[in-house]
Short mmCIF file of C-alpha atoms in Angstrom, two decimals:
data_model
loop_
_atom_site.label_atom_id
_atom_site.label_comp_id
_atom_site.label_asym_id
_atom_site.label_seq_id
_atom_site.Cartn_x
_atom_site.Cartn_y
_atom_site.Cartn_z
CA UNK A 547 178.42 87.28 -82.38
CA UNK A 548 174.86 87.75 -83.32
CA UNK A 549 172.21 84.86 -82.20
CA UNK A 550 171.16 84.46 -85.18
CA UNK A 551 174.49 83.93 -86.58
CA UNK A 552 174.75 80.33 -84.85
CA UNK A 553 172.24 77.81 -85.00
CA UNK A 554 172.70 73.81 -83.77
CA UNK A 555 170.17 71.42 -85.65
CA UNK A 556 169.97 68.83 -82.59
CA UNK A 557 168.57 66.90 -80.11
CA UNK A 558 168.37 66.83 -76.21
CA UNK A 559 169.15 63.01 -75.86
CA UNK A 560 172.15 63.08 -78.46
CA UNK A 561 176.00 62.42 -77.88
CA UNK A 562 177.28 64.04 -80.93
CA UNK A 563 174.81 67.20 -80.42
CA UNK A 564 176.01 67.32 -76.94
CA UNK A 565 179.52 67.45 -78.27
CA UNK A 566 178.60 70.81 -80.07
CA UNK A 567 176.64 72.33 -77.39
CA UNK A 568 179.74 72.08 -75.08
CA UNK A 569 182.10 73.41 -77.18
CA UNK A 570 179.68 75.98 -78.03
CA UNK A 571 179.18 76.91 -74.19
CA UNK A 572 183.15 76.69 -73.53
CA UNK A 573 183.52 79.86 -76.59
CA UNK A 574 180.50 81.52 -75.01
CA UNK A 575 178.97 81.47 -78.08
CA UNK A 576 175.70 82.18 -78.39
CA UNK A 577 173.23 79.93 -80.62
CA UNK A 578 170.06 78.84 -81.44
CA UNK A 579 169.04 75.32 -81.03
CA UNK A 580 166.95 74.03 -83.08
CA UNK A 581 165.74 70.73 -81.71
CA UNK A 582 164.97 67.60 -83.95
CA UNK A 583 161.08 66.18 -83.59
CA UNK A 584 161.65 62.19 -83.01
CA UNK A 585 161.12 59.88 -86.15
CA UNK A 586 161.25 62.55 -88.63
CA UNK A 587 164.14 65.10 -90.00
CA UNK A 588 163.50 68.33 -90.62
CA UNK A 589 163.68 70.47 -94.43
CA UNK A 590 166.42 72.01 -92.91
CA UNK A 591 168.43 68.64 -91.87
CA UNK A 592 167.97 67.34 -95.03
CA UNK A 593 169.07 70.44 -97.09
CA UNK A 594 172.28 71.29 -94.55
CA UNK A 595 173.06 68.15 -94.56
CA UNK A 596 172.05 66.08 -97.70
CA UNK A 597 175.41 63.41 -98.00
CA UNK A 598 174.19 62.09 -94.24
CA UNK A 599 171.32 63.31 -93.23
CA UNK A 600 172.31 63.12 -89.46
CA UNK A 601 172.83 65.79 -86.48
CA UNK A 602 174.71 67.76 -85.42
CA UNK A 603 174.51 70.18 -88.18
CA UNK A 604 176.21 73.59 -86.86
CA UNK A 605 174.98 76.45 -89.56
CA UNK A 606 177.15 79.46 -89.05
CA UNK A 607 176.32 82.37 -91.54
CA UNK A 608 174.12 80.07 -93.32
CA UNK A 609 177.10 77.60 -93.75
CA UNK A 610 176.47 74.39 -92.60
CA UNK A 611 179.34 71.91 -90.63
CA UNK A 612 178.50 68.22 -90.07
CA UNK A 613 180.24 65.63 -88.17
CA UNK A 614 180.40 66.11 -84.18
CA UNK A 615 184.25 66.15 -84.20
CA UNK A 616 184.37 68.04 -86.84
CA UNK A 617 181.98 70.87 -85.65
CA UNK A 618 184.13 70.74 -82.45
CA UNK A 619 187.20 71.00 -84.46
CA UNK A 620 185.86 74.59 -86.14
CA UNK A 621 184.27 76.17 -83.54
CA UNK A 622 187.92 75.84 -81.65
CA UNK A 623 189.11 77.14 -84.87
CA UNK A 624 186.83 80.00 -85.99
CA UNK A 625 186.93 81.39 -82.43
CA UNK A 626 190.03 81.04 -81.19
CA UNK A 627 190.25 84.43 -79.34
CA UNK A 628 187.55 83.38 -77.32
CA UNK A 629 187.75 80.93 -74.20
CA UNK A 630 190.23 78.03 -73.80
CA UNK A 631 191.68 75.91 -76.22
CA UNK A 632 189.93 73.00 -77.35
CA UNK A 633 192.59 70.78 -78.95
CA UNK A 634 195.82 70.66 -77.57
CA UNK A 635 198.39 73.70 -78.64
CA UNK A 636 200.99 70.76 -79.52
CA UNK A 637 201.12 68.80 -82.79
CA UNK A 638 201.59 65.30 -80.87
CA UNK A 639 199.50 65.74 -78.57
CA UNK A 640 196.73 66.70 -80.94
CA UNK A 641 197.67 63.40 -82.78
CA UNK A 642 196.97 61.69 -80.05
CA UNK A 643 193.94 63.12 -78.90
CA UNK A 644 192.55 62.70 -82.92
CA UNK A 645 193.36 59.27 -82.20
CA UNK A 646 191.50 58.11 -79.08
CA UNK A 647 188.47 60.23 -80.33
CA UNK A 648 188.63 57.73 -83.52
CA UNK A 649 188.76 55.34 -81.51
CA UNK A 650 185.99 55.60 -79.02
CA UNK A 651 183.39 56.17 -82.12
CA UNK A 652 185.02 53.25 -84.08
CA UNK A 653 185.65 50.70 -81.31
CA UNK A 654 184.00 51.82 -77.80
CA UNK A 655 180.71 53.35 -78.82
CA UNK A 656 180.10 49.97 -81.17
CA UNK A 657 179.88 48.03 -78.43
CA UNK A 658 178.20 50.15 -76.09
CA UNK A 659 175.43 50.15 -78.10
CA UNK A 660 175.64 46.67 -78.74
CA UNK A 661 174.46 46.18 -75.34
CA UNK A 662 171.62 48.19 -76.42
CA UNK A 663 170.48 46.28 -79.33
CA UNK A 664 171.59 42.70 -78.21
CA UNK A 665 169.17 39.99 -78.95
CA UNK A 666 169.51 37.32 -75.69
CA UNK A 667 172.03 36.91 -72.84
CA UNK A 668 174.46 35.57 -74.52
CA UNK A 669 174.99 38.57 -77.01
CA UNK A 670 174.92 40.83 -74.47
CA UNK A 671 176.89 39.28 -72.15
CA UNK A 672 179.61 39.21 -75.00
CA UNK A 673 178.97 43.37 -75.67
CA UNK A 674 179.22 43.67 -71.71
CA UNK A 675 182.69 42.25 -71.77
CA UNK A 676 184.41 44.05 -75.13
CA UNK A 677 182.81 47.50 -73.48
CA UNK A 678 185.36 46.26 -69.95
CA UNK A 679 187.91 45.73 -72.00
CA UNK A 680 187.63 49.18 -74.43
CA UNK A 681 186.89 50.87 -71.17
CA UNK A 682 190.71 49.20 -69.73
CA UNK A 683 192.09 50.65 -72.75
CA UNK A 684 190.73 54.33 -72.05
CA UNK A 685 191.60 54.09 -68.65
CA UNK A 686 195.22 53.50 -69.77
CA UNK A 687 194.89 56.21 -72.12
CA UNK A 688 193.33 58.93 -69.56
CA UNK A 689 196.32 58.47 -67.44
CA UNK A 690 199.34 58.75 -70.34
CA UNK A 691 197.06 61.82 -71.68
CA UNK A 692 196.00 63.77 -68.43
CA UNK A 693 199.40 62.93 -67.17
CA UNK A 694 198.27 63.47 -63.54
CA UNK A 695 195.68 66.72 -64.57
CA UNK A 696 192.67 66.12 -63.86
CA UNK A 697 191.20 66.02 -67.94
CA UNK A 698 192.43 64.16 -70.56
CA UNK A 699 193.22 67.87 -72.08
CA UNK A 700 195.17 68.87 -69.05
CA UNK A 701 193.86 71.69 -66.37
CA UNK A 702 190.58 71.95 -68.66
CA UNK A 703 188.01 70.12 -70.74
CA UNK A 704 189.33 69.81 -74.42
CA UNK A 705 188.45 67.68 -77.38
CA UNK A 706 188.98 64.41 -76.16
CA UNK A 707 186.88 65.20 -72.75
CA UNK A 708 184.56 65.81 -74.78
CA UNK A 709 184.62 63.45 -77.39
CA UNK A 710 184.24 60.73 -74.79
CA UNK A 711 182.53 62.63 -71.82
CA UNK A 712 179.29 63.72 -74.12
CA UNK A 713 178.76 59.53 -73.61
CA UNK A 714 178.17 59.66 -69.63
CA UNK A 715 174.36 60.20 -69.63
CA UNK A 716 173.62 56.99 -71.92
CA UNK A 717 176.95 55.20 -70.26
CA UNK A 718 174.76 55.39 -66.84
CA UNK A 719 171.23 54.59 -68.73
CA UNK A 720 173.22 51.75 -70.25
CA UNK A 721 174.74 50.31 -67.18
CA UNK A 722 171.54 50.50 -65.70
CA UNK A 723 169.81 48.17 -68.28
CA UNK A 724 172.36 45.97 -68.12
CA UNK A 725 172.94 45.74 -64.22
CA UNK A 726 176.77 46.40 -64.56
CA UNK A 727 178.99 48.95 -63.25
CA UNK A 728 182.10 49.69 -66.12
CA UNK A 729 182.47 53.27 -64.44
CA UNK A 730 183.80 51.65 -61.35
CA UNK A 731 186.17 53.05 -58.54
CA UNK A 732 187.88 49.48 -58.58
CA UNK A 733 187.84 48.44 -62.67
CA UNK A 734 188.26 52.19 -63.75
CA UNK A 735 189.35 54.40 -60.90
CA UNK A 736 190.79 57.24 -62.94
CA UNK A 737 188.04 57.37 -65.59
CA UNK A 738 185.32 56.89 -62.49
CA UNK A 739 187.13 60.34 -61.07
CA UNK A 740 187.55 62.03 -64.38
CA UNK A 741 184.02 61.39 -65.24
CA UNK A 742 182.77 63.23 -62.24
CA UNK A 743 184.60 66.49 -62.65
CA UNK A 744 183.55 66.36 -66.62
CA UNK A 745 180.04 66.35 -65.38
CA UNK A 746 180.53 69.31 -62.93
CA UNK A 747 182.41 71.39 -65.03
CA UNK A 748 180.15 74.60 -65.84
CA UNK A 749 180.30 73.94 -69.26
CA UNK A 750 178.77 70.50 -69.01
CA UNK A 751 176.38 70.80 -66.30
CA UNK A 752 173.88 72.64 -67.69
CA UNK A 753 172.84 70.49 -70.72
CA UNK A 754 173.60 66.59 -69.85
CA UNK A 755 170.44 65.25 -70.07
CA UNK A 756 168.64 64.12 -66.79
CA UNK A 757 169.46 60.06 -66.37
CA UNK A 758 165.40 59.12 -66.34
CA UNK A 759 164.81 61.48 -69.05
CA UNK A 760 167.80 59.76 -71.39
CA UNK A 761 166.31 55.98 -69.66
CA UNK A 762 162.51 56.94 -70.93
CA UNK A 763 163.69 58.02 -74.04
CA UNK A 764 166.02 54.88 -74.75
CA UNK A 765 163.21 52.67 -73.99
CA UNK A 766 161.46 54.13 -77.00
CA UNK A 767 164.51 54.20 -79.42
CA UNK A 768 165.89 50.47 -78.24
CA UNK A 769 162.57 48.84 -77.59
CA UNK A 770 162.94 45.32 -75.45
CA UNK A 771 160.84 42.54 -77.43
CA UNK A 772 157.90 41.34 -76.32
CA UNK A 773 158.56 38.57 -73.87
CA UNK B 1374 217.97 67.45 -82.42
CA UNK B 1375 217.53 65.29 -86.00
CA UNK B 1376 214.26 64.64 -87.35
CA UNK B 1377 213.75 61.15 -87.86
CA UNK B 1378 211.10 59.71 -89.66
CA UNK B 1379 209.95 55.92 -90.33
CA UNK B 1380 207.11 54.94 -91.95
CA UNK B 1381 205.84 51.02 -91.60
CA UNK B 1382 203.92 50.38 -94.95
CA UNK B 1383 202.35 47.92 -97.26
CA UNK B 1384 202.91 49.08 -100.50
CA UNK B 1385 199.09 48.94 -101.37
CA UNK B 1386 197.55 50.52 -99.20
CA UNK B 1387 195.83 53.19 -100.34
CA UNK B 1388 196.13 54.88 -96.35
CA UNK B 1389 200.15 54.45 -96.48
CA UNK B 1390 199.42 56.38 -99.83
CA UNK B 1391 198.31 58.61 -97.96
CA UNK B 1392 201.29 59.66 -95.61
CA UNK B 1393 203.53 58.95 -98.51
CA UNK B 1394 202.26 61.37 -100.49
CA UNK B 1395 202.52 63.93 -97.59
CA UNK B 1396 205.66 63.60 -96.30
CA UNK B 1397 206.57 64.05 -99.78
CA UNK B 1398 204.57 67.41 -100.06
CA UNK B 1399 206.71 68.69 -97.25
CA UNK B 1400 210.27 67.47 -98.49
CA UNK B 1401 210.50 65.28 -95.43
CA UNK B 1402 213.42 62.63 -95.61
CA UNK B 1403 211.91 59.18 -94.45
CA UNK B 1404 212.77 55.68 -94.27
CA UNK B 1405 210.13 53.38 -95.65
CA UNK B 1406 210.09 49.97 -94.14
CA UNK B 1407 208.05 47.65 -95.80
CA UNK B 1408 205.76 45.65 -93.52
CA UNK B 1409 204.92 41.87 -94.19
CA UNK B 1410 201.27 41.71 -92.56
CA UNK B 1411 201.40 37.94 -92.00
CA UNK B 1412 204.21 38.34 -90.08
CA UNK B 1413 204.15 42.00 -88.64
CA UNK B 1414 207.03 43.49 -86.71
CA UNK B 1415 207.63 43.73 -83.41
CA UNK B 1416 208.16 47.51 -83.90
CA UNK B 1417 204.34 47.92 -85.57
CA UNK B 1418 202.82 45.79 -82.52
CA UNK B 1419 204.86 47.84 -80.33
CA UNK B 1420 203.87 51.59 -82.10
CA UNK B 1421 200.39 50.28 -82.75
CA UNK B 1422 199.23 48.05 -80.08
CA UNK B 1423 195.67 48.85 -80.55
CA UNK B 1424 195.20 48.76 -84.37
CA UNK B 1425 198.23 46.78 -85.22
CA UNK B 1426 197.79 48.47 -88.96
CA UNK B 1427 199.60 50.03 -91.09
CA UNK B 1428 200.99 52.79 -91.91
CA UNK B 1429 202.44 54.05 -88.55
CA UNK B 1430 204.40 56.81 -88.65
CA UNK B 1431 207.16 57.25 -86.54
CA UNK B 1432 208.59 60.58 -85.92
CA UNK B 1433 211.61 60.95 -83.22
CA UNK B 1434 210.19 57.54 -81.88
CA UNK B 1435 207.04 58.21 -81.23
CA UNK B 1436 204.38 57.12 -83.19
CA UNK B 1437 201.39 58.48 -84.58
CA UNK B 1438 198.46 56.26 -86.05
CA UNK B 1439 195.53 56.54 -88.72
CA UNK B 1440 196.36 57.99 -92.16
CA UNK B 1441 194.06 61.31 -92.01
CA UNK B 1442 195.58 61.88 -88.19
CA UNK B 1443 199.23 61.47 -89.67
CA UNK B 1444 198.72 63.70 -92.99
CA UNK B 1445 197.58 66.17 -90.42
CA UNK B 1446 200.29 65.97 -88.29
CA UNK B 1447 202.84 66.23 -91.00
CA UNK B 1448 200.99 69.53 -92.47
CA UNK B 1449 201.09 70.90 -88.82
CA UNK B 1450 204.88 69.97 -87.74
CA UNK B 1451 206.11 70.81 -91.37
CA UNK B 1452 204.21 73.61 -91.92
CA UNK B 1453 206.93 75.86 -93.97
CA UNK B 1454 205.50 74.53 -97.27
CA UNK B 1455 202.95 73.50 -99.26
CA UNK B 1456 199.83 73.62 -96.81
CA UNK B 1457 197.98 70.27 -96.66
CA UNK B 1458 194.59 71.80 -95.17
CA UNK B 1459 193.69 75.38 -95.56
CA UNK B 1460 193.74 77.92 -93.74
CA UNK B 1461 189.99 79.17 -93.13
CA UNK B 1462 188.40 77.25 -90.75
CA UNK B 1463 185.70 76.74 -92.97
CA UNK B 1464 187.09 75.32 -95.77
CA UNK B 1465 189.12 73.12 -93.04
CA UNK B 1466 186.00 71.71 -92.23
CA UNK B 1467 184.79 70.92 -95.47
CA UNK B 1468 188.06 69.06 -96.12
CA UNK B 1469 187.92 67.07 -93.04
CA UNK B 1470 184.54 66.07 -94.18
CA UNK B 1471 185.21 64.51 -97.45
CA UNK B 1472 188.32 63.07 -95.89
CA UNK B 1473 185.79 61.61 -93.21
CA UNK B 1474 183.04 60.76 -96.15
CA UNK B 1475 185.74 58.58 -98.11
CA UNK B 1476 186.87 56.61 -94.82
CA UNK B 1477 183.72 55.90 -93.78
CA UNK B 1478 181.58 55.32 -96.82
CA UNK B 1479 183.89 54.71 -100.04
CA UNK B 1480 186.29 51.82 -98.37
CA UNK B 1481 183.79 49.47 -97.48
CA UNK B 1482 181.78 49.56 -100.67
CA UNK B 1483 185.39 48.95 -102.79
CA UNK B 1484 185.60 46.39 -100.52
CA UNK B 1485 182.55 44.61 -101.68
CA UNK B 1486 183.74 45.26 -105.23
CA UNK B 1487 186.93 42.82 -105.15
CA UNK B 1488 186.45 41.19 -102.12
CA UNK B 1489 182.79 39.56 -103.38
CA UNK B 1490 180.67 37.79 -106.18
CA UNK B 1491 176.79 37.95 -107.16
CA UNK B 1492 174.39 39.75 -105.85
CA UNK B 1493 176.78 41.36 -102.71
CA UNK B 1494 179.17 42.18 -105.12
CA UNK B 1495 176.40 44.04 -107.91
CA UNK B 1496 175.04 46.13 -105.12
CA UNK B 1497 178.83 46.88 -103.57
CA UNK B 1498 179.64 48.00 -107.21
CA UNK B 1499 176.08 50.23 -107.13
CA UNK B 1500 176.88 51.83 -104.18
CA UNK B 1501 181.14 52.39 -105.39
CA UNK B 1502 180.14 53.94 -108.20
CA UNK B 1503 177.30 56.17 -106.50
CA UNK B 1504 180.05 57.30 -103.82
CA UNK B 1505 182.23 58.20 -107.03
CA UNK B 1506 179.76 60.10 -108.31
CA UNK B 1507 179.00 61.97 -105.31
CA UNK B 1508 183.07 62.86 -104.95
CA UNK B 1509 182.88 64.03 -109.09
CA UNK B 1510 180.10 65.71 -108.31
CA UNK B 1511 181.67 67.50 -104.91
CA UNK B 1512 184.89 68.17 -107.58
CA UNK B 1513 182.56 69.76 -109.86
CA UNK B 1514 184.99 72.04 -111.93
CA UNK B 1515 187.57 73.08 -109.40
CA UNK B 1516 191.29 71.80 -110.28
CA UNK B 1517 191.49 69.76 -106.94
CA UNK B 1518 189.10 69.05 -104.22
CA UNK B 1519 190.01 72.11 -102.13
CA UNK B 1520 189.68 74.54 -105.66
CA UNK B 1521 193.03 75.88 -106.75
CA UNK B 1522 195.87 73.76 -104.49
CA UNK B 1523 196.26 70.55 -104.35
CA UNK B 1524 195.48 69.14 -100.40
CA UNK B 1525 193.99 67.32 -98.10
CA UNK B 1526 190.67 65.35 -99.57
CA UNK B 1527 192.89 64.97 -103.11
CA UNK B 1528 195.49 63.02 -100.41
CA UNK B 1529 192.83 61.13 -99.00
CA UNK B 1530 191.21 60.02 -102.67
CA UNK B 1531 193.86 59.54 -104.78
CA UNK B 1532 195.61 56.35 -103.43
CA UNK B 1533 192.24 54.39 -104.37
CA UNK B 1534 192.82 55.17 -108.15
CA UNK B 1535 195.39 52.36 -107.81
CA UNK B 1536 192.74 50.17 -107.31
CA UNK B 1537 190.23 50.93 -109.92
CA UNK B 1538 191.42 48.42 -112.50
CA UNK B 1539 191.35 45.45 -109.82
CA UNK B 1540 187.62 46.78 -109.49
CA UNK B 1541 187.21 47.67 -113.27
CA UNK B 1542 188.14 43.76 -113.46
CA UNK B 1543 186.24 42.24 -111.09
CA UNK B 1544 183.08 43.64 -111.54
CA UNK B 1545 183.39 44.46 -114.96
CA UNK B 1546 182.74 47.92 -115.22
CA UNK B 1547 184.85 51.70 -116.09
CA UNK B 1548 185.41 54.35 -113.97
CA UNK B 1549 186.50 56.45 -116.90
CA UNK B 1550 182.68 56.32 -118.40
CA UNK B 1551 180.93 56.09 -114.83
CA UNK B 1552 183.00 59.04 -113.65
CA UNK B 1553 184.92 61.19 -116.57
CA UNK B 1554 186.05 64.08 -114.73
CA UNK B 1555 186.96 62.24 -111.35
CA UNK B 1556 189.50 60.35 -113.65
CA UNK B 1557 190.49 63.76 -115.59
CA UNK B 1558 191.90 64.93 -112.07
CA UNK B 1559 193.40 61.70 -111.39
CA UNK B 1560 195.56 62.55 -114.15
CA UNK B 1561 196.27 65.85 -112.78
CA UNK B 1562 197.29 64.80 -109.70
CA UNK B 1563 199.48 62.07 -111.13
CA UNK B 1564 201.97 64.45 -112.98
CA UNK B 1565 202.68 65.63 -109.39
CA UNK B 1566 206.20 64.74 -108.05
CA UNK B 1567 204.73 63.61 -104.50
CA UNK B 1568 202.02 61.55 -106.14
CA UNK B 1569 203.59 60.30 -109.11
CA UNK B 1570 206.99 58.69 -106.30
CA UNK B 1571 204.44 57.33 -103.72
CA UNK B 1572 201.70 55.16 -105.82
CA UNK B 1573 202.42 51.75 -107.11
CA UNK B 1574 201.73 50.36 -110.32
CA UNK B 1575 198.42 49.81 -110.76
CA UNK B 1576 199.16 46.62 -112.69
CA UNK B 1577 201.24 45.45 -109.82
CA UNK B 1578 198.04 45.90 -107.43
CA UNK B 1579 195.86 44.16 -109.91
CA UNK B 1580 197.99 41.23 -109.40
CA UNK B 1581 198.03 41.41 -105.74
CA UNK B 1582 194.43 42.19 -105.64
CA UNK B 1583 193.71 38.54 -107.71
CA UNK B 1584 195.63 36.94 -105.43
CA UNK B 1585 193.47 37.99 -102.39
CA UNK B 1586 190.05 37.63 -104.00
CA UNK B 1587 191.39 33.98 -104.03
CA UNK B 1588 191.16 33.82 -100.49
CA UNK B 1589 187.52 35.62 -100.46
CA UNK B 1590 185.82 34.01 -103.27
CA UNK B 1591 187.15 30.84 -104.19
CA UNK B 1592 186.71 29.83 -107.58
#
């Protein structure tokens, strides 16, 4: 596929970018990526993608796809000849993968952030403990879905690897503000081992962002009040 | 071995619609079970321990959860007929969208429509009937959603139309004038076997709609 053919209206620091750019490097497919300035959206945003105005936005032959799990969805499906499977072959099995990717952008990524944006202690003590007890119910759900491989996909990344592992650079900045470990050998053993291998895997490495890079950058998108 | 299918519902629920409507597509034999949601079963908690929602779909006991994940799963296991989603990845995309746009953006602004008064409710019923227009517009002159074939994003809509008179009521306006041809392919879709069999009276949600404003806005 020509360059040109693929472009990824994006950003460096985002989750649901990231989530393109790895299924992207799993196909081999070649793109340009055409990164975002900070605090404004480009012509091109806003005309690929007029209902949300948001990235991702994956333009392929000047057709544009929005939605991070959707992108992820049609790159498996548009190039399924090349490189590995992203969803799982099986019906069920893609059910349930669908499913816990709802989940951690309807349930777990809420209060993630929440720890972000608390206002006081209190609120973010309460966004500390619903993000322990979403990341219990993941760690549950890595072990009935990996069923003893070492992704939730099987023998190699797929779409709920993704889906969830594109959070691990602002998981870390975000335990770091908050002084608290969720990605812990004790609390989360399985998740703590999965999430190591997701960031090794050759597909991965390359673009998650650099820890201090992501911290800087959430300083200026969550700014703490003045004191 | 026998295909067996349950599905725990709430006969208004525009999501139970949803699956209805799809098993239906496919010819799939089902039992319904009618779910009391004050009092849910032990089987629901049990199939959906996270959610605890309806509908849950049950297929050889094991259960699959979310409406859109379930109509998806029913076009892939069942896929001798009638395709739910088609086939270019493109347009698969596109349908997954709208189906996504709906969930996330039309279902909380109806939501303000029955479920509030004043000032939340005028600007739930602005933003309802700006979200219709943007799915009439999206329609444009196609036959369904998808152009030709009835599918996926005319699954995902078409359980709300049930509702529209409880909203029509409550905040005191028409879909039929806001939104002319949205309604024209309501009426389309309704002389469809699957659609026509797995919608309730909208009368008979009216009423039950009433009943639960009571508990929002008490008069």
């Amino acid at each position: 596929m020509a360059t040109d053919d693929v472009k990824l209206i994006g950003s460096w620091a985002s989750v649901f970018v990231m989530r393109a750019r790895i299924a992207l490097h799993l196909k081999s497919i070649s793109y340009e990526f055409l990164q975002e300035t900070f605090g404004s959206k480009s012509e091109l945003l806003l005309k690929s993608n007029p209902v949300h105005k948001k990235m991702p936005v994956l333009i392929h032959a000047d057709k544009p796809v929005c939605e991070s799990n959707i992108i992820v969805q049609y790159i498996d499906e548009a190039w399924t000849s090349s490189g590995p499977s992203i969803l799982p072959s099986h019906p069920y099995d893609r059910a349930i993968a669908r499913f816990w990717a709802a989940y951690i952008d309807d349930q777990w990524f809420i209060s993630l952030r929440s720890i972000l944006t608390a206002q006081g202690e209190e609120e973010k003590n309460a966004a500390i403990a619903q993000v322990e007890e979403r990341t219990e119910i993941l760690e549950k759900a890595f072990i009935d879905c990996s069923k003893g491989k070492p992704f939730f996909n099987g023998d190699h990344i797929g779409y709920l690897d993704i889906a969830l592992g594109s959070f691990l650079g602002w998981w870390r900045v975000v335990e770091l503000d908050a002084n608290h470990k969720f990605l812990d050998e004790t609390k989360a053993p399985s998740l703590a081992k999965w999430a190591e291998r997701f960031c090794d895997d050759p597909a991965v490495k390359p673009i998650m962002p650099e820890i201090t890079k992501l911290a800087e950058f959430a300083r200026k998108l969550f700014p703490k009040p003045q004191a | 071995m026998a295909n067996e299918v349950i599905l725990l519902d709430f006969w208004p629920s525009m999501f139970g619609m949803r699956t209805r409507i799809a098993l239906r597509e496919k010819g799939v034999e089902f039992e319904y079970r009618e779910e009391d949601l004050r009092n849910k079963s032990p089987l629901l908690l049990q199939m959906n321990p996270i959610h605890k929602k309806i509908p849950v779909l049950i297929h050889n006991g094991k259960p699959v959860n979310e409406s859109v994940i379930q109509v998806q799963y029913i076009d892939e296991v069942w896929s001798h007929k009638n395709p739910i989603l088609p086939s270019d990845p493109y347009q698969r995309a596109q349908a997954r969208f709208w189906a996504d746009f709906i969930d996330k953006k039309l279902y909380e602004a109806q939501r303000k429509v029955w479920a509030t008064k004043g000032e939340e409710q005028e600007a739930g019923k602005k933003d309802f009937i700006e979200i219709l227009k943007t799915l009439e517009s999206e329609l444009g002159d196609k036959p369904y959603f998808g152009g030709d074939d009835f599918g996926y994003v005319d699954i995902a809509l078409i359980g709300f139309y049930t509702w529209f008179p409880a909203y029509e009521k409550f905040a005191n306006f028409s879909t039929e004038s806001e939104v002319p041809k949205l309604i024209a392919w309501v009426r389309k879709c309704l002389q469809r076997e699957s659609v026509a069999k797995s919608l309730p009276d909208p009368e008979k949600v009216t009423e039950f709609v009433s009943e639960l404003r009571k508990k929002f806005v008490p008069e």
